């Protein structure tokens, strides 16, 4: 298992990605990898940027995410074909001829330099079957086609992106408890986002509680908690449906009011559409761009998801349908939240249910109190389980990076604990420094841009060029209108321009 594989399973809702499962299983796995805390930040980003700009950006990023996933799959196919052509192991196991010394190179030695040094006297006449495509992770693709330094750069970007996701988990977890659990000496009734008064003190206390709880769970590897990750995933989907339903009911009952008594709608009768929504606000481009990238990320699990498909030739349709599903859900939830909450939508949308009511006097019944607890508590379970998986995964990657001479000085169990502590710490520090969701999503979006766009683009270009230079076809079973190098360069130009505007918006606030 590689770094990317373990990250995919961490984001997969506890569902194991075994080989040749049904297409339905692969579809569910894709949805689970894509969905995360981004679904909680998307309504705020779209409402602030405006419906038109928000939906256009979400649609554009969805198309880009699908295309770059397909580029990664094409690169996997090309590398599998190259390996097949020279009989280098997994796809074709053949005995060497009398005048041969054996396999040309091993998988561990495979690199672009070695590819170009090989002669084509072992090229076979047929391509591997679809189910013989090797499971190459993205960092292995980078190692083969871009070299060791680029592979390390990819791992670094993916690690920092994952740390940013974990940082958001810390914030979501702590803000949920700030709104639900009173602490003596803090102004509990005023504790909602953005922070005000003593709420920041309360937030930092819960960061400490989260640190202690997660440290115990991560170091002791409490297996029972990992086993109920699948339950948390189903629970999360049920809660998201309840959120949508409750908005639809409330918009025809009573206007939304926040904890300060501010009404979202100035209408005197139902339906109580919120005031202040707009079509586009380009000053919010940066936040929207980062949130959309963060919310449509499935690239770290591409190889694992592909290997789980029973009909790999349908990969393009499956990923397209999965991305379309997440886009539709983001759109419905974001529009519903913007229509009802308006400018009062929280950067973590679940916190809007703190003052949710369907009574004319805005009083809270036992039912609405339970609804609030249910909706606010569901991210706590999902983020806790995912945080443990991510700590384990990054810890294993860090342990892999430790030089052998350094690793030999430590007991293996001690080294594992040290690496877990290193993996565990940065998101906690980030949570103590800032609980601003916009800041966190900006960091995740920045490094997610490289994982989603830059590295798949480089791999597509390099793998096509390598195939041309060694005289084999760059055509793959996953070929499409998106496959040409011209399309890659066009995306790089447009994407770089978008990245520049994104960074400019971040710097200027």
PDB file of C-alpha atoms in Angstrom, residues 47 51 251 254-256 263-267 269 271-278 335-345:
ATOM      1  CA  UNK A  47     -23.466  32.555  -1.398  1.00  0.00           C
ATOM      2  CA  UNK A  51     -25.154  32.170  -7.605  1.00  0.00           C
ATOM      3  CA  UNK A 251     -38.605  28.562   4.137  1.00  0.00           C
ATOM      4  CA  UNK A 254     -40.749  31.429   9.205  1.00  0.00           C
ATOM      5  CA  UNK A 255     -37.761  33.601   8.175  1.00  0.00           C
ATOM      6  CA  UNK A 256     -34.351  32.617   9.502  1.00  0.00           C
ATOM      7  CA  UNK A 263     -33.531  38.396  10.077  1.00  0.00           C
ATOM      8  CA  UNK A 264     -32.308  36.856   6.820  1.00  0.00           C
ATOM      9  CA  UNK A 265     -35.474  37.837   4.938  1.00  0.00           C
ATOM     10  CA  UNK A 266     -37.424  41.106   4.790  1.00  0.00           C
ATOM     11  CA  UNK A 267     -40.487  39.445   3.285  1.00  0.00           C
ATOM     12  CA  UNK A 269     -45.153  36.408   4.027  1.00  0.00           C
ATOM     13  CA  UNK A 271     -41.929  31.904   1.134  1.00  0.00           C
ATOM     14  CA  UNK A 272     -39.260  33.680   3.146  1.00  0.00           C
ATOM     15  CA  UNK A 273     -36.522  34.080   0.569  1.00  0.00           C
ATOM     16  CA  UNK A 274     -33.389  35.612   2.058  1.00  0.00           C
ATOM     17  CA  UNK A 275     -32.396  39.149   1.122  1.00  0.00           C
ATOM     18  CA  UNK A 276     -28.968  40.181  -0.126  1.00  0.00           C
ATOM     19  CA  UNK A 277     -28.202  37.352  -2.560  1.00  0.00           C
ATOM     20  CA  UNK A 278     -26.396  38.378  -5.739  1.00  0.00           C
ATOM     21  CA  UNK A 335     -28.682  27.202  -3.267  1.00  0.00           C
ATOM     22  CA  UNK A 336     -31.064  26.056  -0.536  1.00  0.00           C
ATOM     23  CA  UNK A 337     -28.807  27.468   2.200  1.00  0.00           C
ATOM     24  CA  UNK A 338     -28.314  30.766   0.342  1.00  0.00           C
ATOM     25  CA  UNK A 339     -32.041  31.115  -0.362  1.00  0.00           C
ATOM     26  CA  UNK A 340     -32.972  30.652   3.304  1.00  0.00           C
ATOM     27  CA  UNK A 341     -29.954  31.883   5.302  1.00  0.00           C
ATOM     28  CA  UNK A 342     -28.744  34.548   2.841  1.00  0.00           C
ATOM     29  CA  UNK A 343     -25.845  36.667   4.137  1.00  0.00           C
ATOM     30  CA  UNK A 344     -26.172  34.909   7.481  1.00  0.00           C
ATOM     31  CA  UNK A 345     -24.931  31.562   6.140  1.00  0.00           C
TER      32      UNK A 345
END
